């Protein structure tokens, strides 16, 4: 076999390994995140009625006015108090926060968070710069992500712009268009 044939074969094997690894990681994430369904009387009226319910509801789907923990969850990355921008909220302007921020609505403006993380959960959208120690995207972002520690693009993420971070991870299924630059 010629040298170009071996290179082609090696490329096909590497692509196959990457695809299988992505599928394995997604199935591992889904298996880990399923929980036993609650009885109807255990449903919470509002996912932000208290901090515990809000933390448990990060990245979950809502059914009517009730929160149903039987749907797959995104791993809870938020440990302390947080602010939730709900799916019906639209913000035009800058956001400055000193606590964790979860966005499920639409923000058109810069977001700056000190000492805490930012999560753009599905169906959230952000169009501008996000600056925080940790940024997790499972929704849609157009602009610049600048993280002191890491940026995670989960499987539903759609990102277009520039990422400046110490570490970047991208799950299978995420859409990334733009560039990744060195944070320093």
PDB file of C-alpha atoms in Angstrom:
ATOM      1  CA  UNK A   1       0.000   0.000   0.000  1.00  0.00           C
ATOM      2  CA  UNK A   2       1.289   3.464  -0.814  1.00  0.00           C
ATOM      3  CA  UNK A   3       2.043   5.991   1.881  1.00  0.00           C
ATOM      4  CA  UNK A   4      -1.056   8.068   1.016  1.00  0.00           C
ATOM      5  CA  UNK A   5      -3.216   4.937   1.433  1.00  0.00           C
ATOM      6  CA  UNK A   6      -1.865   4.388   4.955  1.00  0.00           C
ATOM      7  CA  UNK A   7      -2.454   8.034   5.854  1.00  0.00           C
ATOM      8  CA  UNK A   8      -6.032   7.804   4.582  1.00  0.00           C
ATOM      9  CA  UNK A   9      -6.637   4.603   6.560  1.00  0.00           C
ATOM     10  CA  UNK A  10      -5.168   6.178   9.706  1.00  0.00           C
ATOM     11  CA  UNK A  11      -7.439   9.230   9.258  1.00  0.00           C
ATOM     12  CA  UNK A  12     -10.538   7.033   8.951  1.00  0.00           C
ATOM     13  CA  UNK A  13      -9.585   5.097  12.112  1.00  0.00           C
ATOM     14  CA  UNK A  14      -9.028   8.326  14.078  1.00  0.00           C
ATOM     15  CA  UNK A  15     -12.391   9.753  12.969  1.00  0.00           C
ATOM     16  CA  UNK A  16     -14.110   6.499  13.965  1.00  0.00           C
ATOM     17  CA  UNK A  17     -12.489   6.619  17.421  1.00  0.00           C
ATOM     18  CA  UNK A  18     -13.580  10.256  17.924  1.00  0.00           C
ATOM     19  CA  UNK A  19     -17.188   9.516  16.913  1.00  0.00           C
ATOM     20  CA  UNK A  20     -17.422   6.429  19.135  1.00  0.00           C
ATOM     21  CA  UNK A  21     -15.882   8.305  22.077  1.00  0.00           C
ATOM     22  CA  UNK A  22     -18.425  11.114  21.658  1.00  0.00           C
ATOM     23  CA  UNK A  23     -21.330   8.663  21.581  1.00  0.00           C
ATOM     24  CA  UNK A  24     -19.977   6.885  24.658  1.00  0.00           C
ATOM     25  CA  UNK A  25     -19.659  10.184  26.563  1.00  0.00           C
ATOM     26  CA  UNK A  26     -23.187  11.272  25.631  1.00  0.00           C
ATOM     27  CA  UNK A  27     -24.711   7.934  26.678  1.00  0.00           C
ATOM     28  CA  UNK A  28     -22.718   8.043  29.941  1.00  0.00           C
ATOM     29  CA  UNK A  29     -24.006  11.579  30.619  1.00  0.00           C
ATOM     30  CA  UNK A  30     -27.643  10.591  29.909  1.00  0.00           C
ATOM     31  CA  UNK A  31     -27.443   7.439  32.072  1.00  0.00           C
ATOM     32  CA  UNK A  32     -25.981   9.415  34.954  1.00  0.00           C
ATOM     33  CA  UNK A  33     -28.615  12.152  34.778  1.00  0.00           C
ATOM     34  CA  UNK A  34     -31.876  10.202  34.856  1.00  0.00           C
ATOM     35  CA  UNK A  35     -33.706  10.262  38.150  1.00  0.00           C
ATOM     36  CA  UNK A  36     -36.703   8.463  39.544  1.00  0.00           C
ATOM     37  CA  UNK A  37     -39.899  10.401  38.657  1.00  0.00           C
ATOM     38  CA  UNK A  38     -41.786  12.167  41.451  1.00  0.00           C
ATOM     39  CA  UNK A  39     -45.422  11.625  42.300  1.00  0.00           C
ATOM     40  CA  UNK A  40     -47.763  14.452  41.141  1.00  0.00           C
ATOM     41  CA  UNK A  41     -48.141  15.797  44.696  1.00  0.00           C
ATOM     42  CA  UNK A  42     -44.355  16.201  44.923  1.00  0.00           C
ATOM     43  CA  UNK A  43     -44.107  18.570  41.930  1.00  0.00           C
ATOM     44  CA  UNK A  44     -42.822  22.048  42.633  1.00  0.00           C
ATOM     45  CA  UNK A  45     -45.011  24.970  41.491  1.00  0.00           C
ATOM     46  CA  UNK A  46     -42.081  27.176  40.510  1.00  0.00           C
ATOM     47  CA  UNK A  47     -38.500  26.119  39.776  1.00  0.00           C
ATOM     48  CA  UNK A  48     -37.247  29.332  41.423  1.00  0.00           C
ATOM     49  CA  UNK A  49     -39.426  29.250  44.551  1.00  0.00           C
ATOM     50  CA  UNK A  50     -36.358  28.504  46.641  1.00  0.00           C
ATOM     51  CA  UNK A  51     -32.659  27.988  46.098  1.00  0.00           C
ATOM     52  CA  UNK A  52     -32.788  24.192  46.383  1.00  0.00           C
ATOM     53  CA  UNK A  53     -35.495  23.873  43.722  1.00  0.00           C
ATOM     54  CA  UNK A  54     -33.683  26.351  41.486  1.00  0.00           C
ATOM     55  CA  UNK A  55     -30.412  24.438  41.765  1.00  0.00           C
ATOM     56  CA  UNK A  56     -32.140  21.150  41.019  1.00  0.00           C
ATOM     57  CA  UNK A  57     -33.895  22.694  38.001  1.00  0.00           C
ATOM     58  CA  UNK A  58     -30.816  23.931  36.128  1.00  0.00           C
ATOM     59  CA  UNK A  59     -31.032  22.774  32.514  1.00  0.00           C
ATOM     60  CA  UNK A  60     -34.291  20.888  32.954  1.00  0.00           C
ATOM     61  CA  UNK A  61     -37.379  20.978  30.802  1.00  0.00           C
ATOM     62  CA  UNK A  62     -40.593  22.451  32.176  1.00  0.00           C
ATOM     63  CA  UNK A  63     -44.022  20.921  31.705  1.00  0.00           C
ATOM     64  CA  UNK A  64     -46.729  23.554  32.062  1.00  0.00           C
ATOM     65  CA  UNK A  65     -46.300  25.393  35.351  1.00  0.00           C
ATOM     66  CA  UNK A  66     -44.662  22.431  37.012  1.00  0.00           C
ATOM     67  CA  UNK A  67     -41.092  21.275  37.245  1.00  0.00           C
ATOM     68  CA  UNK A  68     -40.558  17.599  36.427  1.00  0.00           C
ATOM     69  CA  UNK A  69     -37.271  16.090  37.637  1.00  0.00           C
ATOM     70  CA  UNK A  70     -37.869  12.936  35.580  1.00  0.00           C
ATOM     71  CA  UNK A  71     -36.296  14.654  32.537  1.00  0.00           C
ATOM     72  CA  UNK A  72     -32.533  14.435  31.933  1.00  0.00           C
ATOM     73  CA  UNK A  73     -30.501  16.941  33.919  1.00  0.00           C
ATOM     74  CA  UNK A  74     -27.362  18.852  33.132  1.00  0.00           C
ATOM     75  CA  UNK A  75     -24.848  18.184  35.868  1.00  0.00           C
ATOM     76  CA  UNK A  76     -25.297  20.850  38.548  1.00  0.00           C
ATOM     77  CA  UNK A  77     -22.270  23.114  38.235  1.00  0.00           C
ATOM     78  CA  UNK A  78     -23.729  25.772  40.520  1.00  0.00           C
ATOM     79  CA  UNK A  79     -23.111  25.239  44.233  1.00  0.00           C
ATOM     80  CA  UNK A  80     -23.941  28.552  45.927  1.00  0.00           C
ATOM     81  CA  UNK A  81     -26.727  31.126  45.447  1.00  0.00           C
ATOM     82  CA  UNK A  82     -27.685  31.933  41.900  1.00  0.00           C
ATOM     83  CA  UNK A  83     -29.858  34.035  39.663  1.00  0.00           C
ATOM     84  CA  UNK A  84     -32.061  32.405  37.046  1.00  0.00           C
ATOM     85  CA  UNK A  85     -33.076  34.356  33.947  1.00  0.00           C
ATOM     86  CA  UNK A  86     -36.172  32.424  32.942  1.00  0.00           C
ATOM     87  CA  UNK A  87     -37.150  31.428  29.399  1.00  0.00           C
ATOM     88  CA  UNK A  88     -39.679  34.273  29.003  1.00  0.00           C
ATOM     89  CA  UNK A  89     -37.247  37.029  30.079  1.00  0.00           C
ATOM     90  CA  UNK A  90     -35.527  39.276  27.512  1.00  0.00           C
ATOM     91  CA  UNK A  91     -32.716  41.588  28.685  1.00  0.00           C
ATOM     92  CA  UNK A  92     -31.137  44.330  26.562  1.00  0.00           C
ATOM     93  CA  UNK A  93     -28.119  45.722  28.414  1.00  0.00           C
ATOM     94  CA  UNK A  94     -25.176  44.707  30.572  1.00  0.00           C
ATOM     95  CA  UNK A  95     -25.407  42.289  33.480  1.00  0.00           C
ATOM     96  CA  UNK A  96     -22.956  42.464  36.391  1.00  0.00           C
ATOM     97  CA  UNK A  97     -23.237  39.720  39.015  1.00  0.00           C
ATOM     98  CA  UNK A  98     -21.458  38.476  42.099  1.00  0.00           C
ATOM     99  CA  UNK A  99     -23.298  35.156  42.182  1.00  0.00           C
ATOM    100  CA  UNK A 100     -23.825  32.276  39.767  1.00  0.00           C
ATOM    101  CA  UNK A 101     -26.007  33.077  36.786  1.00  0.00           C
ATOM    102  CA  UNK A 102     -28.173  30.701  34.735  1.00  0.00           C
ATOM    103  CA  UNK A 103     -29.699  32.091  31.550  1.00  0.00           C
ATOM    104  CA  UNK A 104     -32.667  30.393  29.920  1.00  0.00           C
ATOM    105  CA  UNK A 105     -34.030  33.581  28.319  1.00  0.00           C
ATOM    106  CA  UNK A 106     -32.423  36.026  25.884  1.00  0.00           C
ATOM    107  CA  UNK A 107     -29.692  38.537  26.746  1.00  0.00           C
ATOM    108  CA  UNK A 108     -28.385  41.126  24.322  1.00  0.00           C
ATOM    109  CA  UNK A 109     -25.469  42.743  26.116  1.00  0.00           C
ATOM    110  CA  UNK A 110     -22.271  41.975  28.012  1.00  0.00           C
ATOM    111  CA  UNK A 111     -22.312  39.686  31.056  1.00  0.00           C
ATOM    112  CA  UNK A 112     -19.619  40.012  33.736  1.00  0.00           C
ATOM    113  CA  UNK A 113     -19.607  37.667  36.725  1.00  0.00           C
ATOM    114  CA  UNK A 114     -16.917  37.641  39.401  1.00  0.00           C
ATOM    115  CA  UNK A 115     -15.896  34.498  41.336  1.00  0.00           C
ATOM    116  CA  UNK A 116     -18.846  32.426  40.054  1.00  0.00           C
ATOM    117  CA  UNK A 117     -19.978  30.575  36.957  1.00  0.00           C
ATOM    118  CA  UNK A 118     -22.339  31.400  34.124  1.00  0.00           C
ATOM    119  CA  UNK A 119     -24.514  28.804  32.400  1.00  0.00           C
ATOM    120  CA  UNK A 120     -26.466  29.402  29.219  1.00  0.00           C
ATOM    121  CA  UNK A 121     -29.050  26.602  29.395  1.00  0.00           C
ATOM    122  CA  UNK A 122     -31.309  25.481  26.549  1.00  0.00           C
ATOM    123  CA  UNK A 123     -33.209  27.535  25.177  1.00  0.00           C
ATOM    124  CA  UNK A 124     -31.166  30.534  26.386  1.00  0.00           C
ATOM    125  CA  UNK A 125     -29.424  32.911  23.987  1.00  0.00           C
ATOM    126  CA  UNK A 126     -26.720  35.533  24.538  1.00  0.00           C
ATOM    127  CA  UNK A 127     -25.424  38.004  21.959  1.00  0.00           C
ATOM    128  CA  UNK A 128     -22.294  39.724  23.310  1.00  0.00           C
ATOM    129  CA  UNK A 129     -19.329  39.099  25.622  1.00  0.00           C
ATOM    130  CA  UNK A 130     -19.464  36.810  28.655  1.00  0.00           C
ATOM    131  CA  UNK A 131     -16.691  37.121  31.258  1.00  0.00           C
ATOM    132  CA  UNK A 132     -16.607  34.689  34.200  1.00  0.00           C
ATOM    133  CA  UNK A 133     -14.289  32.133  35.818  1.00  0.00           C
ATOM    134  CA  UNK A 134     -16.341  29.247  34.361  1.00  0.00           C
ATOM    135  CA  UNK A 135     -18.766  29.392  31.428  1.00  0.00           C
ATOM    136  CA  UNK A 136     -21.047  26.494  30.447  1.00  0.00           C
ATOM    137  CA  UNK A 137     -23.043  26.726  27.219  1.00  0.00           C
ATOM    138  CA  UNK A 138     -25.977  24.457  26.416  1.00  0.00           C
ATOM    139  CA  UNK A 139     -27.919  27.141  24.531  1.00  0.00           C
ATOM    140  CA  UNK A 140     -26.859  29.654  21.902  1.00  0.00           C
ATOM    141  CA  UNK A 141     -24.114  32.302  22.178  1.00  0.00           C
ATOM    142  CA  UNK A 142     -22.810  34.748  19.595  1.00  0.00           C
ATOM    143  CA  UNK A 143     -19.860  36.867  20.691  1.00  0.00           C
ATOM    144  CA  UNK A 144     -16.871  36.348  22.965  1.00  0.00           C
ATOM    145  CA  UNK A 145     -16.437  33.943  25.885  1.00  0.00           C
ATOM    146  CA  UNK A 146     -13.643  34.869  28.282  1.00  0.00           C
ATOM    147  CA  UNK A 147     -13.076  32.495  31.199  1.00  0.00           C
ATOM    148  CA  UNK A 148     -10.323  32.448  33.810  1.00  0.00           C
ATOM    149  CA  UNK A 149     -10.730  28.683  34.314  1.00  0.00           C
ATOM    150  CA  UNK A 150     -12.746  26.897  31.618  1.00  0.00           C
ATOM    151  CA  UNK A 151     -15.424  27.001  28.940  1.00  0.00           C
ATOM    152  CA  UNK A 152     -17.649  23.950  28.412  1.00  0.00           C
ATOM    153  CA  UNK A 153     -19.781  23.528  25.298  1.00  0.00           C
ATOM    154  CA  UNK A 154     -22.412  20.883  26.038  1.00  0.00           C
ATOM    155  CA  UNK A 155     -24.157  18.799  23.382  1.00  0.00           C
ATOM    156  CA  UNK A 156     -26.904  21.369  22.589  1.00  0.00           C
ATOM    157  CA  UNK A 157     -24.497  24.330  22.431  1.00  0.00           C
ATOM    158  CA  UNK A 158     -24.394  26.629  19.422  1.00  0.00           C
ATOM    159  CA  UNK A 159     -21.486  29.089  19.570  1.00  0.00           C
ATOM    160  CA  UNK A 160     -20.201  31.608  17.064  1.00  0.00           C
ATOM    161  CA  UNK A 161     -17.347  33.950  17.967  1.00  0.00           C
ATOM    162  CA  UNK A 162     -14.137  33.859  19.990  1.00  0.00           C
ATOM    163  CA  UNK A 163     -13.255  31.797  23.061  1.00  0.00           C
ATOM    164  CA  UNK A 164     -10.436  32.945  25.341  1.00  0.00           C
ATOM    165  CA  UNK A 165      -9.991  30.463  28.192  1.00  0.00           C
ATOM    166  CA  UNK A 166      -7.426  28.447  30.100  1.00  0.00           C
ATOM    167  CA  UNK A 167      -9.308  25.212  29.195  1.00  0.00           C
ATOM    168  CA  UNK A 168     -12.040  24.436  26.654  1.00  0.00           C
ATOM    169  CA  UNK A 169     -14.163  21.288  26.376  1.00  0.00           C
ATOM    170  CA  UNK A 170     -16.705  20.491  23.668  1.00  0.00           C
ATOM    171  CA  UNK A 171     -19.190  17.610  23.822  1.00  0.00           C
ATOM    172  CA  UNK A 172     -20.318  15.677  20.767  1.00  0.00           C
ATOM    173  CA  UNK A 173     -23.197  17.485  19.065  1.00  0.00           C
ATOM    174  CA  UNK A 174     -22.098  21.014  19.990  1.00  0.00           C
ATOM    175  CA  UNK A 175     -21.731  23.489  17.120  1.00  0.00           C
ATOM    176  CA  UNK A 176     -18.666  25.728  17.245  1.00  0.00           C
ATOM    177  CA  UNK A 177     -17.853  28.375  14.657  1.00  0.00           C
ATOM    178  CA  UNK A 178     -15.043  30.821  15.348  1.00  0.00           C
ATOM    179  CA  UNK A 179     -11.698  30.726  17.040  1.00  0.00           C
ATOM    180  CA  UNK A 180     -10.155  29.637  20.307  1.00  0.00           C
ATOM    181  CA  UNK A 181      -7.329  31.854  21.511  1.00  0.00           C
ATOM    182  CA  UNK A 182      -4.854  31.593  24.369  1.00  0.00           C
ATOM    183  CA  UNK A 183      -6.219  33.272  27.489  1.00  0.00           C
ATOM    184  CA  UNK A 184      -2.908  34.773  28.592  1.00  0.00           C
TER     185      UNK A 184
END
